[in-house]
mmCIF file of C-alpha atoms in Angstrom:
data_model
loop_
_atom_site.group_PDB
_atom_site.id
_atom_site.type_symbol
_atom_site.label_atom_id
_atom_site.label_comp_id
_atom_site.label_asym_id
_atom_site.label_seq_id
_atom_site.Cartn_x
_atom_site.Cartn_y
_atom_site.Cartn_z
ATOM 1 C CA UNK O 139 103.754 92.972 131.171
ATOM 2 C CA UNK O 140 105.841 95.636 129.971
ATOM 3 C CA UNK O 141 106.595 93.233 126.861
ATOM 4 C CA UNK O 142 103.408 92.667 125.735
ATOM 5 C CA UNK O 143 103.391 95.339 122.671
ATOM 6 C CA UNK O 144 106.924 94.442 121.293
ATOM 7 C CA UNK O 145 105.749 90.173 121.337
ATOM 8 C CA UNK O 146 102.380 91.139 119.886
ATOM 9 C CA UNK O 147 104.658 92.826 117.053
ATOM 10 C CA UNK O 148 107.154 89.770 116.722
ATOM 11 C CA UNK O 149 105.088 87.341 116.777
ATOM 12 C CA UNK O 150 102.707 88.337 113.990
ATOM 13 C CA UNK O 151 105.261 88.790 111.903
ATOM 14 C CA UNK O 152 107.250 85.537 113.210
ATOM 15 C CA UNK O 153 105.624 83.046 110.659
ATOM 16 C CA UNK O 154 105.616 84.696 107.725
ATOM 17 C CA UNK O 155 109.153 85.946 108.101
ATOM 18 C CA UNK O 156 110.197 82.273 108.489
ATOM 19 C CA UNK O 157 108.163 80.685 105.827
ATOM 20 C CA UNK O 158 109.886 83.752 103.414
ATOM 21 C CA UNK O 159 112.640 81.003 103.279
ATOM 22 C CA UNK O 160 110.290 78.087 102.454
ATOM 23 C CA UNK O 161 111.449 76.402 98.635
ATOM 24 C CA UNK O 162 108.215 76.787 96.915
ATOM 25 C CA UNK O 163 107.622 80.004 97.850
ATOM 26 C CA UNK O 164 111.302 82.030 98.119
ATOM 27 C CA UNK O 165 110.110 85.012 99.332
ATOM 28 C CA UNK O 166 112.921 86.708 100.440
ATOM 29 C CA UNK O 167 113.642 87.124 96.940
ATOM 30 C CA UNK O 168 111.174 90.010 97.048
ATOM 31 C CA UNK O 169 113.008 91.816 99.900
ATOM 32 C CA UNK O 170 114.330 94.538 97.019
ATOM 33 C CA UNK O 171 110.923 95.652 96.790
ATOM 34 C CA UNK O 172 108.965 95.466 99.822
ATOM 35 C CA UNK O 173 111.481 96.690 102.054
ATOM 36 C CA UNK O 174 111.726 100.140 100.396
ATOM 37 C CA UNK O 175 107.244 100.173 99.990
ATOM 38 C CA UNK O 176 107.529 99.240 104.121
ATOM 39 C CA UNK O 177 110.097 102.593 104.784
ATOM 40 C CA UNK O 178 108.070 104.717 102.215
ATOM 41 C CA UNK O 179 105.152 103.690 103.948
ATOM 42 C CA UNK O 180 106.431 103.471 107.299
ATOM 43 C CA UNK O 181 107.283 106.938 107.184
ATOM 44 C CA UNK O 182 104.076 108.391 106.256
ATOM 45 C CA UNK O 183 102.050 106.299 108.761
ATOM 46 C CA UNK O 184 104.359 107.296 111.270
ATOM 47 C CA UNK O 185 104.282 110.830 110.503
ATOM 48 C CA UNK O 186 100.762 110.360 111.052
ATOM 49 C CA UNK O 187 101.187 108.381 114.146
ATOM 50 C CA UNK O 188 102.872 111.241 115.363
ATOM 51 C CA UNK O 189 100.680 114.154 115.088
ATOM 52 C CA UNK O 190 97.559 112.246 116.553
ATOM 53 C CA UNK O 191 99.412 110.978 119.196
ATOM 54 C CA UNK O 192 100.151 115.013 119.399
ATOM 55 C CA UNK O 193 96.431 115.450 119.490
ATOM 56 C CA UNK O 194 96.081 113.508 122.121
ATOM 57 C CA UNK O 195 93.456 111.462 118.992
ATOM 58 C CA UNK O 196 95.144 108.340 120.765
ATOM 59 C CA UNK O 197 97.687 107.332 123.371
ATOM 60 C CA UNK O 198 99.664 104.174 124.610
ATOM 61 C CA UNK O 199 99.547 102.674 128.029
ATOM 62 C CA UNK O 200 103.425 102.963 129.355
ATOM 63 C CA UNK O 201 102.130 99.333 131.452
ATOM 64 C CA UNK O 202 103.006 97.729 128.549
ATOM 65 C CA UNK O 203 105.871 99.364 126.983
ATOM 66 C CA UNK O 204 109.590 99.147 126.879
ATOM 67 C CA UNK O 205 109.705 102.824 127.663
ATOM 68 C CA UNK O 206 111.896 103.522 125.114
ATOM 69 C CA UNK O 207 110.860 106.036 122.434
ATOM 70 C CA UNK O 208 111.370 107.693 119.324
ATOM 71 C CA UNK O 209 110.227 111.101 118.839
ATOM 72 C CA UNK O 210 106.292 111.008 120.947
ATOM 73 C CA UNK O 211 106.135 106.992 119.750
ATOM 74 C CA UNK O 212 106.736 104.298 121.653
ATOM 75 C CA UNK O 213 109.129 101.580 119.733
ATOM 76 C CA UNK O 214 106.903 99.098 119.412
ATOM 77 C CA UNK O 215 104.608 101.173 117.657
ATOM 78 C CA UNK O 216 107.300 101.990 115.162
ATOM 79 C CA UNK O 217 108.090 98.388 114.783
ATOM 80 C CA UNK O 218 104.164 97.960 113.689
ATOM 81 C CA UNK O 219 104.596 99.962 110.370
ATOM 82 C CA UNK O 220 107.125 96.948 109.846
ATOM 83 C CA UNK O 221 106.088 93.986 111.364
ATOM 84 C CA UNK O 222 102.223 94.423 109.952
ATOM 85 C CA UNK O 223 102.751 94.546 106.285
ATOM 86 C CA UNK O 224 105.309 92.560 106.218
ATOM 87 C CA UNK O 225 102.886 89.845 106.897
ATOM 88 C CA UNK O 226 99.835 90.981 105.216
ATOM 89 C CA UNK O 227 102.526 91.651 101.791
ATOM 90 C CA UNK O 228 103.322 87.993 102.355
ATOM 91 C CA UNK O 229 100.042 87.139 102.443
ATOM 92 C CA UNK O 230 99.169 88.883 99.273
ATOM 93 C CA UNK O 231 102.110 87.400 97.346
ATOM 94 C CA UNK O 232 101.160 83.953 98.227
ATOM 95 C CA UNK O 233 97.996 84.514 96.991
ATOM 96 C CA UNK O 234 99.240 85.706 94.054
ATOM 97 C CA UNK O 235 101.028 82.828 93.165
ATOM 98 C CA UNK O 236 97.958 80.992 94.253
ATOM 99 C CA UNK O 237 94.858 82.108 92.563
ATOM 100 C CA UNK O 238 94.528 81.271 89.222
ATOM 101 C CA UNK O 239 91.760 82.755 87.923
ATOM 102 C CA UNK O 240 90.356 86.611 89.219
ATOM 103 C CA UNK O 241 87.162 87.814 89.286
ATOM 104 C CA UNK O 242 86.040 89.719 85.784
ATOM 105 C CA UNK O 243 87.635 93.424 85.565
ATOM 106 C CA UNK O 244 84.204 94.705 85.526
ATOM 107 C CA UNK O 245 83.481 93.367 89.090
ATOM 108 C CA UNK O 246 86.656 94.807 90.756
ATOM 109 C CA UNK O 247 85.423 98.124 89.375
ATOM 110 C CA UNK O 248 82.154 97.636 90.908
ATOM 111 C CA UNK O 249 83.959 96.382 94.003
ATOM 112 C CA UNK O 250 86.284 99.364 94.515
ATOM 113 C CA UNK O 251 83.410 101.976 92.981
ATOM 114 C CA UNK O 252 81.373 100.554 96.231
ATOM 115 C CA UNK O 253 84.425 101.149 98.546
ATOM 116 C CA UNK O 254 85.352 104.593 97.005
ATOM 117 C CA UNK O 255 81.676 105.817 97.248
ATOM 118 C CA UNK O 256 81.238 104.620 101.102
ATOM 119 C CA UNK O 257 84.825 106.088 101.640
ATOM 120 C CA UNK O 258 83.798 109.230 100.737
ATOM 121 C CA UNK O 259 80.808 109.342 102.334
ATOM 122 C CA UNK O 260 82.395 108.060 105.953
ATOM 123 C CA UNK O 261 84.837 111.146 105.336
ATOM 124 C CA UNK O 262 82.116 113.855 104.573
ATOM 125 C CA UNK O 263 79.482 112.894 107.092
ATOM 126 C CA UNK O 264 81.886 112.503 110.100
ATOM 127 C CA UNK O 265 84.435 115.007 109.229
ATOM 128 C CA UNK O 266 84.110 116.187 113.017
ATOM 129 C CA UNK O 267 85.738 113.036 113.826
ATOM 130 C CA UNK O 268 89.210 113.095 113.145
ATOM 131 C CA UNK O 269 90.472 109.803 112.999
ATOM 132 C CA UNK O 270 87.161 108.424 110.886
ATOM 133 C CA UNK O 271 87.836 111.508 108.367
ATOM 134 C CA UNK O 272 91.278 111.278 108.009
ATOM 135 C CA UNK O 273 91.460 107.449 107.390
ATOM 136 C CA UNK O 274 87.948 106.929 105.028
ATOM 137 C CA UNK O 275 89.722 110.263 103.345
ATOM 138 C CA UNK O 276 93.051 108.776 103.026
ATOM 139 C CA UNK O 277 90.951 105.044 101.248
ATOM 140 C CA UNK O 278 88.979 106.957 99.177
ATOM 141 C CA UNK O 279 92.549 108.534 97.783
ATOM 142 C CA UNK O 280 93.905 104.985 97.747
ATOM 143 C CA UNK O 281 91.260 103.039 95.778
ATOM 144 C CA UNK O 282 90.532 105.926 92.866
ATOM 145 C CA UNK O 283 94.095 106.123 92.949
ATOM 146 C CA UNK O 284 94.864 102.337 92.126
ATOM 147 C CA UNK O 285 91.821 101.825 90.314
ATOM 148 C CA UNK O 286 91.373 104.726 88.228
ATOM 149 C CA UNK O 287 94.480 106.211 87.501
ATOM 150 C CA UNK O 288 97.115 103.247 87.463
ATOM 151 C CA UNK O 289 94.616 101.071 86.562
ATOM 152 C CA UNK O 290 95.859 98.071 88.399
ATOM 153 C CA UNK O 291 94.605 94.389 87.768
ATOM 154 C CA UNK O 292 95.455 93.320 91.259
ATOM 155 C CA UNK O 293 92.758 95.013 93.287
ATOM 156 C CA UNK O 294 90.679 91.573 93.565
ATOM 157 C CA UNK O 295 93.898 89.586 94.659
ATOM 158 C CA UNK O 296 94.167 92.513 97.375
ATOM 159 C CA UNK O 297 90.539 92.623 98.663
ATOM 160 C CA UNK O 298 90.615 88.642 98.745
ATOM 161 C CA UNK O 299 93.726 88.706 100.841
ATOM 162 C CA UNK O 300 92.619 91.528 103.548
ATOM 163 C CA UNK O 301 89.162 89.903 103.903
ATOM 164 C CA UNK O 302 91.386 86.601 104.687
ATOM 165 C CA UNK O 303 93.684 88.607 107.182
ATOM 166 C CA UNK O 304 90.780 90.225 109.620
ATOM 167 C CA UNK O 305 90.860 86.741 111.771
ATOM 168 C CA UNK O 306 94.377 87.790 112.325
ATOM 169 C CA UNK O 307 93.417 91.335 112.512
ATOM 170 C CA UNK O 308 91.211 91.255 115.144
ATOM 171 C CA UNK O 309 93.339 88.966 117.071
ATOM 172 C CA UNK O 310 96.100 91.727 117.291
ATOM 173 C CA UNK O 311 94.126 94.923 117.183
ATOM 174 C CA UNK O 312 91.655 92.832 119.914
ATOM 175 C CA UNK O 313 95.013 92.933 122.273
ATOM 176 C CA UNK O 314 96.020 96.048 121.276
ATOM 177 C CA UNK O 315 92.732 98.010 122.301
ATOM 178 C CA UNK O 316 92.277 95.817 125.860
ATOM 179 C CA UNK O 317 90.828 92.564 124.624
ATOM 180 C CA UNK O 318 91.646 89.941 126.978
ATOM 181 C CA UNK O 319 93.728 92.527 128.652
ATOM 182 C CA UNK O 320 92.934 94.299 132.085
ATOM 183 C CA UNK O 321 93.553 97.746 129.942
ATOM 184 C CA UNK O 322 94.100 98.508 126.407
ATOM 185 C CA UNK O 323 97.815 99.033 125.078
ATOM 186 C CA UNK O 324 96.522 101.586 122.663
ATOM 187 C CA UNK O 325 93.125 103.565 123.840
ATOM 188 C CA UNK O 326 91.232 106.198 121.383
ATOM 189 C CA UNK O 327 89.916 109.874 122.167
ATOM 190 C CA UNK O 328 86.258 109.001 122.120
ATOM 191 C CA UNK O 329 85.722 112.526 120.728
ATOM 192 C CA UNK O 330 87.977 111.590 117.437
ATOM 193 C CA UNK O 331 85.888 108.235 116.479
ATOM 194 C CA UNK O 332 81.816 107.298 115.876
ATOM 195 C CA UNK O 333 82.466 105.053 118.563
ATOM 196 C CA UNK O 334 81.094 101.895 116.769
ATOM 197 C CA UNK O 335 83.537 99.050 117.793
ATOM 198 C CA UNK O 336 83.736 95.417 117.149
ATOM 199 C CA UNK O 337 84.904 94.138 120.365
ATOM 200 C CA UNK O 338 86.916 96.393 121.763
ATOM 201 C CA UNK O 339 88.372 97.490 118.242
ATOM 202 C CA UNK O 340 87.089 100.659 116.574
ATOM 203 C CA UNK O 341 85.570 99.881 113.195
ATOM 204 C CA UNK O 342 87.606 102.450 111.893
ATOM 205 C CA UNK O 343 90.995 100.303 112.558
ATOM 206 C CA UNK O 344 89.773 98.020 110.108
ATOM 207 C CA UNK O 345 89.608 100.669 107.500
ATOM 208 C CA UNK O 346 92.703 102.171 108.859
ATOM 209 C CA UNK O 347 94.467 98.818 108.294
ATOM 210 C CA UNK O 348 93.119 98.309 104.593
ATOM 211 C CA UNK O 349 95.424 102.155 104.112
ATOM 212 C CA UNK O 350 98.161 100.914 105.698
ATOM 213 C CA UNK O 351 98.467 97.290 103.598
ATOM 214 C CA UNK O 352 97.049 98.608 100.216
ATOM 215 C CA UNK O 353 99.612 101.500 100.350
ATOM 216 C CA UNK O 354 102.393 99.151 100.866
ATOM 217 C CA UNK O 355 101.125 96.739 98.108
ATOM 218 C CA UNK O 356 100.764 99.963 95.633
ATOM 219 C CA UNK O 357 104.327 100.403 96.219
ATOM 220 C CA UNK O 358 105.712 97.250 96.299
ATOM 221 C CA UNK O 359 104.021 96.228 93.215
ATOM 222 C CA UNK O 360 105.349 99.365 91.273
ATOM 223 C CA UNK O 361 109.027 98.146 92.629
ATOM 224 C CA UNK O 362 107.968 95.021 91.219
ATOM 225 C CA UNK O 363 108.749 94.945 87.793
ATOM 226 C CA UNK O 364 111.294 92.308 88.477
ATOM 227 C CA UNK O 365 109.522 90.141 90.588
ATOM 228 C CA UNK O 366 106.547 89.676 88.316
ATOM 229 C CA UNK O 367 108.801 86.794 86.434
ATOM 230 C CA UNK O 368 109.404 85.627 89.893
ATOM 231 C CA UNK O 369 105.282 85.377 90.252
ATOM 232 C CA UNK O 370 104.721 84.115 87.052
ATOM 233 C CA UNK O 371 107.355 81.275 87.505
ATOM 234 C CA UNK O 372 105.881 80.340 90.459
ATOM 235 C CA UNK O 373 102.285 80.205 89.334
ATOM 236 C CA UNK O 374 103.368 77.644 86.248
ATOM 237 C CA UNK O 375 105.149 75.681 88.265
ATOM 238 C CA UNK O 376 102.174 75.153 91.163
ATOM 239 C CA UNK O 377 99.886 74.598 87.849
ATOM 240 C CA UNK O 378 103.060 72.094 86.264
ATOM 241 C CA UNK O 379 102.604 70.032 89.457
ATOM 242 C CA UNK O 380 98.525 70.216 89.730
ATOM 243 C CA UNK O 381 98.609 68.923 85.658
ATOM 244 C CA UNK O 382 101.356 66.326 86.633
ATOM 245 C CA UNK O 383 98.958 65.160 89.776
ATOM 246 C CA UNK O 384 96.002 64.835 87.084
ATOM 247 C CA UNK O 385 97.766 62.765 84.517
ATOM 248 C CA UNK O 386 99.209 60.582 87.400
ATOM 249 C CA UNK O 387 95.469 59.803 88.730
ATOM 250 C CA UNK O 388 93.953 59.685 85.539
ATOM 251 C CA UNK O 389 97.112 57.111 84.661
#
C-alpha cells in the first residue's frame, strides 16, 4: 500500500523509457534536450507544488507513501515532474516523426485563439479559486506565448498528442485522486477548485497537465536545434519505406 504512488510513477513512465532504445525510433538520442526542459520544468512545477501544498490547496495521503520527503513533498510527487513528461515528450516526438501532413497554420491559430480565450476566461471568472486561477492563468501565458510570440509550427502536433494521452491521463490521475482506491493518494481543498470532476479527477488536472507537458515541449523544442535533423531523418526514412511498400505492391 505504501508503494502505490512511487509504481503509479514507474510504471507510466516504464514503456516509453524502454521503447527510447527501440531502432526506428532512437530516442535516447534526444536525452540532451529533454532532460534539461524536465529540470527547468521540474523546478517550477515543484516550486509550485510546494506552496499549495503550503496552502493546504492540496495534500497527500501518508497510506500510500514511502514517507520520505523533500522539503513539504513527498518523493513520489517529485518523481512525477519526471516520470510524466517524460512520457507525454515521447509521445509527442513519435508523433512527430509520424504525422506527415499538419493541419493549415490558420486552424492552429483558431485552435489555440479558442484555448487562450477560454483560458482567460476560467482565470477571471474563478479567480477565488486558487488552483482553477492559477493553472487557466498559467495556459493562457503558455499558448499566447508559443503561438504568438515564438510563433511555433508545432502547436497542432502538441494538441494531437495530449488529446491522445487523456486515456492514459485519466488512468493515473483516476488512481491518484481515489479511483479504484479506498482513498485518494492526492485529495484537493474543495474551497481552491469549481468542483466539477470527471470521475474522481478535477477538470482542472486536465488543464493543469496540458501546463505541465506544453512547458516541457516549449523547452525541449528550443534545445532542439540539433535534434530537428534527427526528426527529419526519421520522417524520410518512415516515408522511404511506405514508397518502397507501394512500388513493391504495385510491382
Amino acid at each position: 500500500m505504501r508503494f502505490t504512488y512511487l509504481l503509479i510513477d514507474i510504471f507510466s513512465v516504464l514503456v516509453p523509457f524502454l521503447f527510447s532504445f527501440h531502432p526506428s525510433l532512437k530516442f535516447y538520442k534526444n536525452w540532451r534536450s529533454l532532460f534539461p526542459a524536465m529540470i527547468i520544468t521540474g523546478a517550477v512545477f515543484i516550486a509550485w507544488d510546494m506552496y499549495f501544498t503550503h496552502l493546504k490547496i492540496w495534500g497527500f495521503n501518508p497510506v500510500y507513501l514511502t514517507g520520505i520527503y523533500i522539503g513539504n513533498l513527498p518523493v513520489e510527487e517529485v518523481l512525477f515532474f519526471f516520470c510524466i513528461p517524460y512520457s507525454c515528450v515521447f509521445t509527442y516526438a513519435c508523433l512527430y516523426v509520424m504525422i506527415k501532413k499538419n493541419i493549415s497554420a490558420r486552424y492552429q491559430i483558431i485552435i489555440s485563439s479558442l484555448l487562450i480565450a477560454f483560458s482567460l476566461f476560467m482565470a477571471i471568472w474563478f479567480h477565488k479559486q486558487d488552483y482553477t486561477c492559477y493553472t487557466f492563468a498559467a495556459l493562457t501565458i503558455l499558448l499566447f506565448t508559443a503561438q504568438f510570440i515564438l510563433k511555433v509550427s508545432w502547436l497542432s502536433i502538441f494538441y494531437n498528442a495530449y488529446l491522445l494521452l487523456l486515456l492514459p491521463f485519466l488512468i493515473v490521475n483516476g488512481l491518484l485522486t481515489g479511483t479504484g482506491l479506498q482513498n485518494p493518494v492526492v485529495w484537493y481543498n474543495p474551497a481552491h477548485i469549481i468542483g466539477l470532476r470527471i470521475l474522481t479527477i478535477p477538470v482542472e488536472d486536465i488543464f493543469y497537465g496540458m501546463d505541465l507537458i506544453l512547458l516541457n515541449v516549449m523547452i525541449y523544442t528550443g534545445l532542439s536545434s540539433r535534434s530537428y535533423p534527427w526528426f527529419k531523418n526519421q520522417r524520410k526514412a518512415i516515408n522511404s519505406k511506405s514508397s518502397l511498400t507501394y512500388v513493391k505492391t504495385i510491382s
